[in-house]
PDB file of C-alpha atoms in Angstrom:
ATOM      1  CA  UNK M   1      51.806  30.907 155.750  1.00 70.00           C
ATOM      2  CA  UNK M   2      52.223  32.722 152.779  1.00 87.00           C
ATOM      3  CA  UNK M   3      55.356  34.578 154.147  1.00 90.00           C
ATOM      4  CA  UNK M   4      57.849  33.463 156.736  1.00 89.00           C
ATOM      5  CA  UNK M   5      59.668  35.704 158.863  1.00 86.00           C
ATOM      6  CA  UNK M   6      62.952  34.319 159.697  1.00 83.00           C
ATOM      7  CA  UNK M   7      65.296  36.041 162.120  1.00 80.00           C
ATOM      8  CA  UNK M   8      68.772  34.615 162.243  1.00 80.00           C
ATOM      9  CA  UNK M   9      70.732  33.414 165.347  1.00 74.00           C
ATOM     10  CA  UNK M  10      73.637  35.285 164.272  1.00 76.00           C
ATOM     11  CA  UNK M  11      71.804  38.424 164.093  1.00 74.00           C
ATOM     12  CA  UNK M  12      70.597  37.847 167.670  1.00 68.00           C
ATOM     13  CA  UNK M  13      74.252  37.450 168.900  1.00 65.00           C
ATOM     14  CA  UNK M  14      75.733  40.759 167.680  1.00 64.00           C
ATOM     15  CA  UNK M  15      75.449  42.003 171.271  1.00 57.00           C
ATOM     16  CA  UNK M  16      78.461  39.701 171.940  1.00 62.00           C
ATOM     17  CA  UNK M  17      80.868  41.972 169.877  1.00 63.00           C
ATOM     18  CA  UNK M  18      79.188  44.995 171.370  1.00 63.00           C
ATOM     19  CA  UNK M  19      77.134  45.734 168.110  1.00 62.00           C
ATOM     20  CA  UNK M  20      73.384  45.703 168.237  1.00 59.00           C
ATOM     21  CA  UNK M  21      71.143  44.109 165.921  1.00 57.00           C
ATOM     22  CA  UNK M  22      67.568  45.691 165.174  1.00 54.00           C
ATOM     23  CA  UNK M  23      66.337  42.448 163.758  1.00 56.00           C
ATOM     24  CA  UNK M  24      63.735  41.619 166.115  1.00 58.00           C
ATOM     25  CA  UNK M  25      62.388  44.791 167.605  1.00 58.00           C
ATOM     26  CA  UNK M  26      62.633  46.988 164.780  1.00 56.00           C
ATOM     27  CA  UNK M  27      62.398  45.045 161.696  1.00 63.00           C
ATOM     28  CA  UNK M  28      60.942  41.559 161.958  1.00 71.00           C
ATOM     29  CA  UNK M  29      57.870  42.849 164.335  1.00 75.00           C
ATOM     30  CA  UNK M  30      57.363  45.648 161.702  1.00 77.00           C
ATOM     31  CA  UNK M  31      57.194  43.132 158.851  1.00 81.00           C
ATOM     32  CA  UNK M  32      54.733  41.162 161.120  1.00 83.00           C
ATOM     33  CA  UNK M  33      52.559  44.174 161.746  1.00 83.00           C
ATOM     34  CA  UNK M  34      52.718  44.932 157.892  1.00 82.00           C
ATOM     35  CA  UNK M  35      51.417  41.354 157.152  1.00 83.00           C
ATOM     36  CA  UNK M  36      48.557  41.713 159.744  1.00 87.00           C
ATOM     37  CA  UNK M  37      47.466  44.948 158.116  1.00 89.00           C
ATOM     38  CA  UNK M  38      47.464  43.343 154.803  1.00 87.00           C
ATOM     39  CA  UNK M  39      45.728  40.265 156.005  1.00 91.00           C
ATOM     40  CA  UNK M  40      48.522  37.986 154.728  1.00 89.00           C
ATOM     41  CA  UNK M  41      49.253  34.907 156.736  1.00 90.00           C
ATOM     42  CA  UNK M  42      52.693  34.705 158.196  1.00 90.00           C
ATOM     43  CA  UNK M  43      54.799  32.683 160.563  1.00 88.00           C
ATOM     44  CA  UNK M  44      57.944  33.200 162.215  1.00 85.00           C
ATOM     45  CA  UNK M  45      60.942  30.423 162.089  1.00 85.00           C
ATOM     46  CA  UNK M  46      64.397  30.855 163.479  1.00 79.00           C
ATOM     47  CA  UNK M  47      67.243  30.197 161.154  1.00 79.00           C
ATOM     48  CA  UNK M  48      68.471  27.588 163.522  1.00 80.00           C
ATOM     49  CA  UNK M  49      65.901  25.464 162.450  1.00 81.00           C
ATOM     50  CA  UNK M  50      66.142  25.915 158.627  1.00 87.00           C
ATOM     51  CA  UNK M  51      66.514  22.857 156.436  1.00 92.00           C
ATOM     52  CA  UNK M  52      66.345  22.075 152.916  1.00 93.00           C
ATOM     53  CA  UNK M  53      63.250  19.936 153.528  1.00 94.00           C
ATOM     54  CA  UNK M  54      61.438  22.677 155.368  1.00 93.00           C
ATOM     55  CA  UNK M  55      62.627  25.306 152.658  1.00 94.00           C
ATOM     56  CA  UNK M  56      60.446  23.266 149.921  1.00 94.00           C
ATOM     57  CA  UNK M  57      57.353  23.839 151.893  1.00 94.00           C
ATOM     58  CA  UNK M  58      57.864  27.761 151.641  1.00 95.00           C
ATOM     59  CA  UNK M  59      56.556  30.357 149.333  1.00 95.00           C
ATOM     60  CA  UNK M  60      58.062  33.895 150.440  1.00 95.00           C
ATOM     61  CA  UNK M  61      60.827  34.312 153.250  1.00 95.00           C
ATOM     62  CA  UNK M  62      61.434  37.686 154.831  1.00 93.00           C
ATOM     63  CA  UNK M  63      65.062  38.379 156.099  1.00 92.00           C
ATOM     64  CA  UNK M  64      64.229  41.688 157.824  1.00 88.00           C
ATOM     65  CA  UNK M  65      67.447  43.260 158.938  1.00 83.00           C
ATOM     66  CA  UNK M  66      68.996  39.592 159.308  1.00 87.00           C
ATOM     67  CA  UNK M  67      72.476  41.404 159.550  1.00 86.00           C
ATOM     68  CA  UNK M  68      74.184  38.352 160.567  1.00 87.00           C
ATOM     69  CA  UNK M  69      74.382  35.255 157.868  1.00 90.00           C
ATOM     70  CA  UNK M  70      76.604  32.387 157.572  1.00 92.00           C
ATOM     71  CA  UNK M  71      77.981  30.886 154.562  1.00 94.00           C
ATOM     72  CA  UNK M  72      76.048  27.870 154.639  1.00 94.00           C
ATOM     73  CA  UNK M  73      72.647  29.771 155.513  1.00 94.00           C
ATOM     74  CA  UNK M  74      73.438  31.743 152.200  1.00 95.00           C
ATOM     75  CA  UNK M  75      73.975  28.687 149.885  1.00 97.00           C
ATOM     76  CA  UNK M  76      70.677  27.103 151.041  1.00 96.00           C
ATOM     77  CA  UNK M  77      68.864  29.954 150.577  1.00 97.00           C
ATOM     78  CA  UNK M  78      70.316  30.497 146.911  1.00 97.00           C
ATOM     79  CA  UNK M  79      69.530  26.804 146.109  1.00 97.00           C
ATOM     80  CA  UNK M  80      65.798  27.445 147.227  1.00 97.00           C
ATOM     81  CA  UNK M  81      65.426  30.748 145.383  1.00 98.00           C
ATOM     82  CA  UNK M  82      66.825  28.927 142.304  1.00 98.00           C
ATOM     83  CA  UNK M  83      64.086  26.277 142.679  1.00 97.00           C
ATOM     84  CA  UNK M  84      61.489  29.007 142.642  1.00 97.00           C
ATOM     85  CA  UNK M  85      61.444  30.516 146.184  1.00 97.00           C
ATOM     86  CA  UNK M  86      60.842  34.292 146.637  1.00 97.00           C
ATOM     87  CA  UNK M  87      63.206  36.034 149.097  1.00 97.00           C
ATOM     88  CA  UNK M  88      62.546  39.537 150.685  1.00 96.00           C
ATOM     89  CA  UNK M  89      65.413  41.012 152.505  1.00 95.00           C
ATOM     90  CA  UNK M  90      65.812  44.427 154.279  1.00 92.00           C
ATOM     91  CA  UNK M  91      68.725  46.940 155.252  1.00 91.00           C
ATOM     92  CA  UNK M  92      71.975  45.324 156.728  1.00 90.00           C
ATOM     93  CA  UNK M  93      70.829  41.334 156.094  1.00 92.00           C
ATOM     94  CA  UNK M  94      74.142  39.692 155.502  1.00 91.00           C
ATOM     95  CA  UNK M  95      76.534  42.465 156.312  1.00 91.00           C
ATOM     96  CA  UNK M  96      78.157  40.403 158.993  1.00 88.00           C
ATOM     97  CA  UNK M  97      79.146  36.639 159.589  1.00 89.00           C
ATOM     98  CA  UNK M  98      78.154  34.604 162.726  1.00 85.00           C
ATOM     99  CA  UNK M  99      81.096  36.173 164.561  1.00 84.00           C
ATOM    100  CA  UNK M 100      79.624  39.899 164.179  1.00 82.00           C
ATOM    101  CA  UNK M 101      82.608  40.543 161.604  1.00 87.00           C
ATOM    102  CA  UNK M 102      81.719  42.504 158.554  1.00 89.00           C
ATOM    103  CA  UNK M 103      82.077  40.478 155.195  1.00 92.00           C
ATOM    104  CA  UNK M 104      84.746  42.309 153.012  1.00 91.00           C
ATOM    105  CA  UNK M 105      83.455  40.724 149.748  1.00 93.00           C
ATOM    106  CA  UNK M 106      79.998  42.392 149.869  1.00 94.00           C
ATOM    107  CA  UNK M 107      78.309  39.418 151.885  1.00 94.00           C
ATOM    108  CA  UNK M 108      77.404  35.992 151.233  1.00 95.00           C
ATOM    109  CA  UNK M 109      73.918  36.961 149.563  1.00 97.00           C
ATOM    110  CA  UNK M 110      75.495  39.328 147.269  1.00 97.00           C
ATOM    111  CA  UNK M 111      74.793  37.193 144.020  1.00 97.00           C
ATOM    112  CA  UNK M 112      71.519  36.049 145.178  1.00 98.00           C
ATOM    113  CA  UNK M 113      70.205  39.713 145.866  1.00 98.00           C
ATOM    114  CA  UNK M 114      72.245  41.332 143.176  1.00 98.00           C
ATOM    115  CA  UNK M 115      73.579  43.716 145.628  1.00 97.00           C
ATOM    116  CA  UNK M 116      77.091  43.800 147.333  1.00 97.00           C
ATOM    117  CA  UNK M 117      76.923  45.592 150.873  1.00 95.00           C
ATOM    118  CA  UNK M 118      79.933  48.251 151.085  1.00 95.00           C
ATOM    119  CA  UNK M 119      79.910  48.938 154.854  1.00 92.00           C
ATOM    120  CA  UNK M 120      78.132  50.608 157.643  1.00 88.00           C
ATOM    121  CA  UNK M 121      74.891  52.476 157.149  1.00 88.00           C
ATOM    122  CA  UNK M 122      75.371  56.092 155.962  1.00 90.00           C
ATOM    123  CA  UNK M 123      74.597  59.094 158.324  1.00 90.00           C
ATOM    124  CA  UNK M 124      71.110  59.640 159.115  1.00 90.00           C
ATOM    125  CA  UNK M 125      69.236  62.274 157.190  1.00 90.00           C
ATOM    126  CA  UNK M 126      65.714  63.807 157.536  1.00 88.00           C
ATOM    127  CA  UNK M 127      63.167  63.980 154.736  1.00 90.00           C
ATOM    128  CA  UNK M 128      64.347  60.762 153.198  1.00 91.00           C
ATOM    129  CA  UNK M 129      62.299  59.228 150.890  1.00 94.00           C
ATOM    130  CA  UNK M 130      62.128  56.486 148.117  1.00 96.00           C
ATOM    131  CA  UNK M 131      61.627  57.655 144.582  1.00 96.00           C
ATOM    132  CA  UNK M 132      60.230  54.804 142.118  1.00 97.00           C
ATOM    133  CA  UNK M 133      61.970  54.606 139.014  1.00 97.00           C
ATOM    134  CA  UNK M 134      60.022  51.608 137.253  1.00 96.00           C
ATOM    135  CA  UNK M 135      56.986  49.404 137.927  1.00 96.00           C
ATOM    136  CA  UNK M 136      57.087  45.959 139.500  1.00 96.00           C
ATOM    137  CA  UNK M 137      54.666  43.529 140.728  1.00 93.00           C
ATOM    138  CA  UNK M 138      56.211  43.746 144.268  1.00 91.00           C
ATOM    139  CA  UNK M 139      55.399  47.603 144.244  1.00 94.00           C
ATOM    140  CA  UNK M 140      51.753  47.268 143.795  1.00 92.00           C
ATOM    141  CA  UNK M 141      50.148  50.428 142.367  1.00 94.00           C
ATOM    142  CA  UNK M 142      53.323  52.566 142.837  1.00 95.00           C
ATOM    143  CA  UNK M 143      54.811  53.595 139.597  1.00 96.00           C
ATOM    144  CA  UNK M 144      57.559  55.602 138.163  1.00 97.00           C
ATOM    145  CA  UNK M 145      57.673  59.123 139.918  1.00 95.00           C
ATOM    146  CA  UNK M 146      55.986  57.866 143.217  1.00 96.00           C
ATOM    147  CA  UNK M 147      57.425  59.006 146.145  1.00 95.00           C
ATOM    148  CA  UNK M 148      57.169  56.998 149.719  1.00 93.00           C
ATOM    149  CA  UNK M 149      58.574  57.550 152.980  1.00 91.00           C
ATOM    150  CA  UNK M 150      61.847  55.715 153.283  1.00 90.00           C
ATOM    151  CA  UNK M 151      64.391  55.016 156.243  1.00 89.00           C
ATOM    152  CA  UNK M 152      66.679  58.007 157.321  1.00 90.00           C
ATOM    153  CA  UNK M 153      69.692  55.701 157.028  1.00 88.00           C
ATOM    154  CA  UNK M 154      70.559  53.488 153.977  1.00 93.00           C
ATOM    155  CA  UNK M 155      73.540  51.188 153.492  1.00 94.00           C
ATOM    156  CA  UNK M 156      76.210  52.106 150.506  1.00 96.00           C
ATOM    157  CA  UNK M 157      75.552  49.241 148.091  1.00 96.00           C
ATOM    158  CA  UNK M 158      76.800  48.226 144.651  1.00 97.00           C
ATOM    159  CA  UNK M 159      74.034  46.744 142.511  1.00 98.00           C
ATOM    160  CA  UNK M 160      75.583  43.993 140.467  1.00 97.00           C
ATOM    161  CA  UNK M 161      74.907  43.238 136.738  1.00 96.00           C
ATOM    162  CA  UNK M 162      71.447  41.928 135.990  1.00 96.00           C
ATOM    163  CA  UNK M 163      69.761  43.241 139.030  1.00 98.00           C
ATOM    164  CA  UNK M 164      67.235  46.156 138.841  1.00 98.00           C
ATOM    165  CA  UNK M 165      66.831  49.222 140.632  1.00 98.00           C
ATOM    166  CA  UNK M 166      63.190  49.880 141.327  1.00 98.00           C
ATOM    167  CA  UNK M 167      63.585  52.899 143.487  1.00 97.00           C
ATOM    168  CA  UNK M 168      66.384  55.337 144.975  1.00 97.00           C
ATOM    169  CA  UNK M 169      66.903  56.679 148.192  1.00 96.00           C
ATOM    170  CA  UNK M 170      66.079  60.343 147.886  1.00 94.00           C
ATOM    171  CA  UNK M 171      66.468  63.386 150.214  1.00 93.00           C
ATOM    172  CA  UNK M 172      63.585  65.754 149.560  1.00 89.00           C
ATOM    173  CA  UNK M 173      65.232  68.631 151.160  1.00 89.00           C
ATOM    174  CA  UNK M 174      68.769  68.684 149.509  1.00 91.00           C
ATOM    175  CA  UNK M 175      67.398  66.759 146.189  1.00 91.00           C
ATOM    176  CA  UNK M 176      70.407  64.383 146.939  1.00 93.00           C
ATOM    177  CA  UNK M 177      70.111  60.815 145.599  1.00 94.00           C
ATOM    178  CA  UNK M 178      71.809  58.502 148.147  1.00 94.00           C
ATOM    179  CA  UNK M 179      71.828  55.467 146.285  1.00 95.00           C
ATOM    180  CA  UNK M 180      69.560  52.771 145.328  1.00 97.00           C
ATOM    181  CA  UNK M 181      66.793  52.031 147.613  1.00 97.00           C
ATOM    182  CA  UNK M 182      64.758  48.837 146.209  1.00 97.00           C
ATOM    183  CA  UNK M 183      66.508  46.248 144.123  1.00 98.00           C
ATOM    184  CA  UNK M 184      64.988  43.474 142.142  1.00 98.00           C
ATOM    185  CA  UNK M 185      66.880  40.354 141.003  1.00 98.00           C
ATOM    186  CA  UNK M 186      65.913  37.103 139.468  1.00 97.00           C
ATOM    187  CA  UNK M 187      67.965  33.794 140.181  1.00 96.00           C
ATOM    188  CA  UNK M 188      67.001  30.742 138.326  1.00 96.00           C
ATOM    189  CA  UNK M 189      63.182  30.142 138.871  1.00 97.00           C
ATOM    190  CA  UNK M 190      62.914  32.489 141.715  1.00 98.00           C
ATOM    191  CA  UNK M 191      63.261  36.274 142.389  1.00 97.00           C
ATOM    192  CA  UNK M 192      64.389  38.465 145.417  1.00 98.00           C
ATOM    193  CA  UNK M 193      63.881  42.112 146.639  1.00 98.00           C
ATOM    194  CA  UNK M 194      66.291  43.961 148.606  1.00 97.00           C
ATOM    195  CA  UNK M 195      64.973  46.899 150.483  1.00 96.00           C
ATOM    196  CA  UNK M 196      67.963  49.351 151.456  1.00 96.00           C
ATOM    197  CA  UNK M 197      66.503  50.435 154.918  1.00 90.00           C
ATOM    198  CA  UNK M 198      64.525  48.972 157.866  1.00 82.00           C
ATOM    199  CA  UNK M 199      60.726  48.718 158.088  1.00 73.00           C
ATOM    200  CA  UNK M 200      59.899  50.198 161.572  1.00 60.00           C
TER     201      UNK M 200
END
């Protein structure tokens, strides 16, 4: 497979805290459908089976709203990206720990993604789009000024030094910029893309 979608066990357990993970029904399935439409081969591999050896054979890993991430998983993924892997993450990936508690330091993936997560999603707003600020291979033919439909809810985030904001979350009706929407970051030999929203 070219892309491996990896739902995390911690995300699936959020119901125990009376929280809810949209990882599988809303995001991982959406990513799978996008791969089918694009005729890109993919696989699904749960985080409970992730090992250093397995990671060596992967090209791109997608964490689609994988809200719960452990420190050990983050460390393993960081080493893999530094050795040339490509990581794609969306929405609240890494916002909570394995007990469903929100990380207070921006999440264990902050340095890898170049994004510190600052809290729960902002209120939902209609007419929300992503406005592209700069070209990037991950965006295909979309260039500066392009407008694409985006999630109506985004997270409050802080973009860390060295990461690039490729697109901003923008309300077409109010003309308000709600924050960064797509962030690219390089780490060692690899790179990451973070989308501040879900894929459904």
